[in-house]
Short mmCIF file of C-alpha atoms in Angstrom, two decimals:
data_model
loop_
_atom_site.label_atom_id
_atom_site.label_comp_id
_atom_site.label_asym_id
_atom_site.label_seq_id
_atom_site.Cartn_x
_atom_site.Cartn_y
_atom_site.Cartn_z
CA MET A 8 0.00 0.00 0.00
CA PHE A 9 2.94 2.38 0.57
CA ARG A 10 5.60 2.89 -2.07
CA TYR A 11 8.03 5.39 -3.48
CA GLY A 12 6.68 7.72 -6.15
CA GLN A 13 7.19 6.82 -9.80
CA GLU A 14 7.22 8.81 -13.02
CA SER A 15 3.69 7.55 -13.68
CA ASP A 16 2.56 9.44 -10.54
CA PHE A 17 3.59 12.82 -11.96
CA GLY A 18 0.14 13.88 -13.24
CA TRP A 19 -1.59 12.94 -10.00
CA LEU A 20 1.07 14.69 -7.92
CA ARG A 21 0.90 17.79 -10.12
CA GLU A 22 -2.84 17.93 -9.47
CA HIS A 23 -2.58 17.37 -5.70
CA ASP A 24 0.80 18.77 -4.58
CA ARG A 25 -0.06 22.40 -5.23
CA HIS A 26 2.64 23.77 -2.94
CA VAL A 27 5.45 23.24 -5.48
CA ASN A 28 5.98 23.70 -9.21
CA PRO A 29 6.12 20.83 -11.73
CA GLU A 30 9.93 21.03 -11.94
CA TRP A 31 10.19 20.40 -8.19
CA ILE A 32 7.81 17.45 -8.45
CA ASN A 33 10.04 15.95 -11.16
CA ARG A 34 13.13 16.60 -9.07
CA CYS A 35 11.60 14.90 -6.01
CA LEU A 36 10.45 11.91 -8.06
CA HIS A 37 13.94 11.57 -9.53
CA HIS A 38 15.51 11.67 -6.04
CA GLY A 39 12.99 9.26 -4.50
CA GLU A 40 11.53 11.92 -2.21
CA TYR A 41 7.85 11.03 -2.58
CA ILE A 42 6.09 8.20 -0.80
CA LEU A 43 2.56 7.38 -1.91
CA ALA A 44 -0.33 5.54 -0.33
CA ALA A 45 -1.83 3.66 -3.26
CA GLU A 46 -3.65 0.51 -4.23
CA GLY A 47 -2.81 0.04 -7.88
CA GLN A 48 -3.64 3.33 -9.59
CA ASN A 49 -5.95 4.38 -6.73
CA ARG A 50 -3.76 6.94 -4.95
CA LYS A 51 -4.85 8.11 -1.51
CA GLY A 52 -2.12 10.48 -0.40
CA PHE A 53 1.57 11.29 -0.35
CA LEU A 54 4.46 12.30 1.83
CA ARG A 55 7.11 14.58 0.28
CA PHE A 56 10.47 14.92 1.98
CA SER A 57 13.90 16.38 1.43
CA MET A 58 17.24 16.29 3.18
CA PHE A 59 17.86 19.22 5.56
CA TRP A 60 21.57 20.16 5.31
CA GLY A 61 21.86 17.19 2.96
CA THR A 62 21.78 14.75 5.89
CA ILE A 63 18.60 15.00 8.00
CA PRO A 64 15.36 13.65 6.52
CA TYR A 65 12.86 16.52 6.61
CA MET A 66 9.15 15.85 6.05
CA ASP A 67 8.09 18.72 3.79
CA LEU A 68 4.44 17.78 3.44
CA ILE A 69 2.05 14.97 4.16
CA TRP A 70 -1.28 15.15 2.32
CA VAL A 71 -4.24 12.76 2.13
CA LEU A 72 -7.40 12.90 0.00
CA LYS A 73 -10.34 14.17 2.09
CA ALA A 74 -12.29 10.91 1.64
CA CYS A 75 -9.31 8.94 3.02
CA ARG A 76 -8.56 11.09 6.07
CA GLN A 77 -9.03 9.68 9.56
CA HIS A 78 -8.43 6.15 8.24
CA GLY A 79 -4.74 5.74 9.07
CA VAL A 80 -3.37 6.76 5.67
CA GLY A 81 -1.30 9.68 6.99
CA GLY A 82 0.05 7.63 9.88
CA GLY A 83 0.87 4.79 7.51
CA LEU A 84 2.76 7.13 5.19
CA PHE A 85 4.69 8.53 8.13
CA HIS A 86 5.59 5.13 9.61
CA PHE A 87 6.70 3.81 6.21
CA TRP A 88 8.94 6.87 5.76
CA GLU A 89 10.26 6.61 9.32
CA LYS A 90 11.26 2.96 8.83
CA GLU A 91 12.85 3.73 5.46
CA MET A 92 14.89 6.60 6.88
CA LYS A 93 16.03 4.50 9.83
CA ARG A 94 16.98 1.69 7.44
CA ARG A 95 19.10 4.21 5.51
CA GLY A 96 20.92 5.14 8.72
CA ALA A 97 19.13 8.35 9.74
CA LYS A 98 19.32 9.11 13.44
CA THR A 99 16.94 12.09 13.43
CA LEU A 100 13.81 13.13 11.54
CA MET A 101 12.73 16.72 11.18
CA THR A 102 9.57 18.59 10.19
CA SER A 103 7.77 21.85 10.88
CA SER A 104 4.37 23.49 11.05
CA MET A 105 3.03 26.96 11.55
CA MET A 106 2.65 28.12 15.16
CA ASP A 107 -1.09 28.69 14.61
CA GLU A 108 -1.69 25.09 13.42
CA PRO A 109 -2.37 23.12 16.63
CA GLU A 110 -3.77 20.01 14.88
CA PRO A 111 -0.63 19.26 12.82
CA GLN A 112 1.58 19.95 15.84
CA ALA A 113 -0.49 17.57 17.98
CA TRP A 114 -0.23 14.92 15.24
CA HIS A 115 3.56 15.29 15.11
CA ILE A 116 3.82 15.05 18.90
CA ARG A 117 1.62 11.91 18.93
CA ASN A 118 4.08 10.45 16.43
CA GLY A 119 7.12 11.09 18.62
CA PHE A 120 8.30 14.53 17.54
CA ARG A 121 9.22 17.29 19.96
CA ALA A 122 9.46 21.03 19.31
CA CYS A 123 13.04 22.25 19.02
CA GLY A 124 12.71 25.90 17.97
CA GLN A 125 10.94 28.40 15.79
CA LEU A 126 11.72 30.95 13.11
CA THR A 127 9.89 33.76 11.37
CA PHE A 128 10.83 34.26 7.73
CA GLY A 129 10.68 37.57 5.86
CA GLN A 130 7.11 38.80 5.55
CA GLN A 131 5.72 35.73 7.30
CA GLN A 132 3.98 36.94 10.46
CA THR A 133 3.39 33.56 12.08
CA PRO A 134 6.45 31.66 13.36
CA GLU A 135 7.32 28.26 11.90
CA VAL A 136 7.77 25.65 14.65
CA PHE A 137 10.46 23.04 13.97
CA LEU A 138 10.11 19.55 15.37
CA VAL A 139 12.55 16.63 15.60
CA LYS A 140 12.27 12.93 16.34
CA ASP A 141 15.20 10.91 17.67
CA LEU A 142 15.33 7.59 15.82
CA THR A 143 17.98 6.17 18.13
CA GLU A 144 15.29 5.76 20.81
CA ILE A 145 13.10 3.44 18.73
#
């Protein structure tokens, strides 16, 4: 049910990952930085990640179709990614959310993350809260 993104996922990702441009989607697919929840061609959601400082897996975005939310898809995507990153030798995971987004922060905390700092960028008024998870403890 969970797998790395493939070139054949490009159109679906372009439609649903509206936070980035098509070139970035291609780049992430090429670098294996998408994980999809899918049964055949029935895609339910994705997790996009990158490597912070080139070494720390950073969860950029986790997104699930509305009809599939609250059914374990997001948690499944996260746990698949977590196991994959640990298998690759990662010792820490990282992510972030906006200070005024209590639901995502609560989700991250339920999944073992802890807040480690915050930043405000440029014209952004709301601070971004950064969270980390120590993989050496699991």
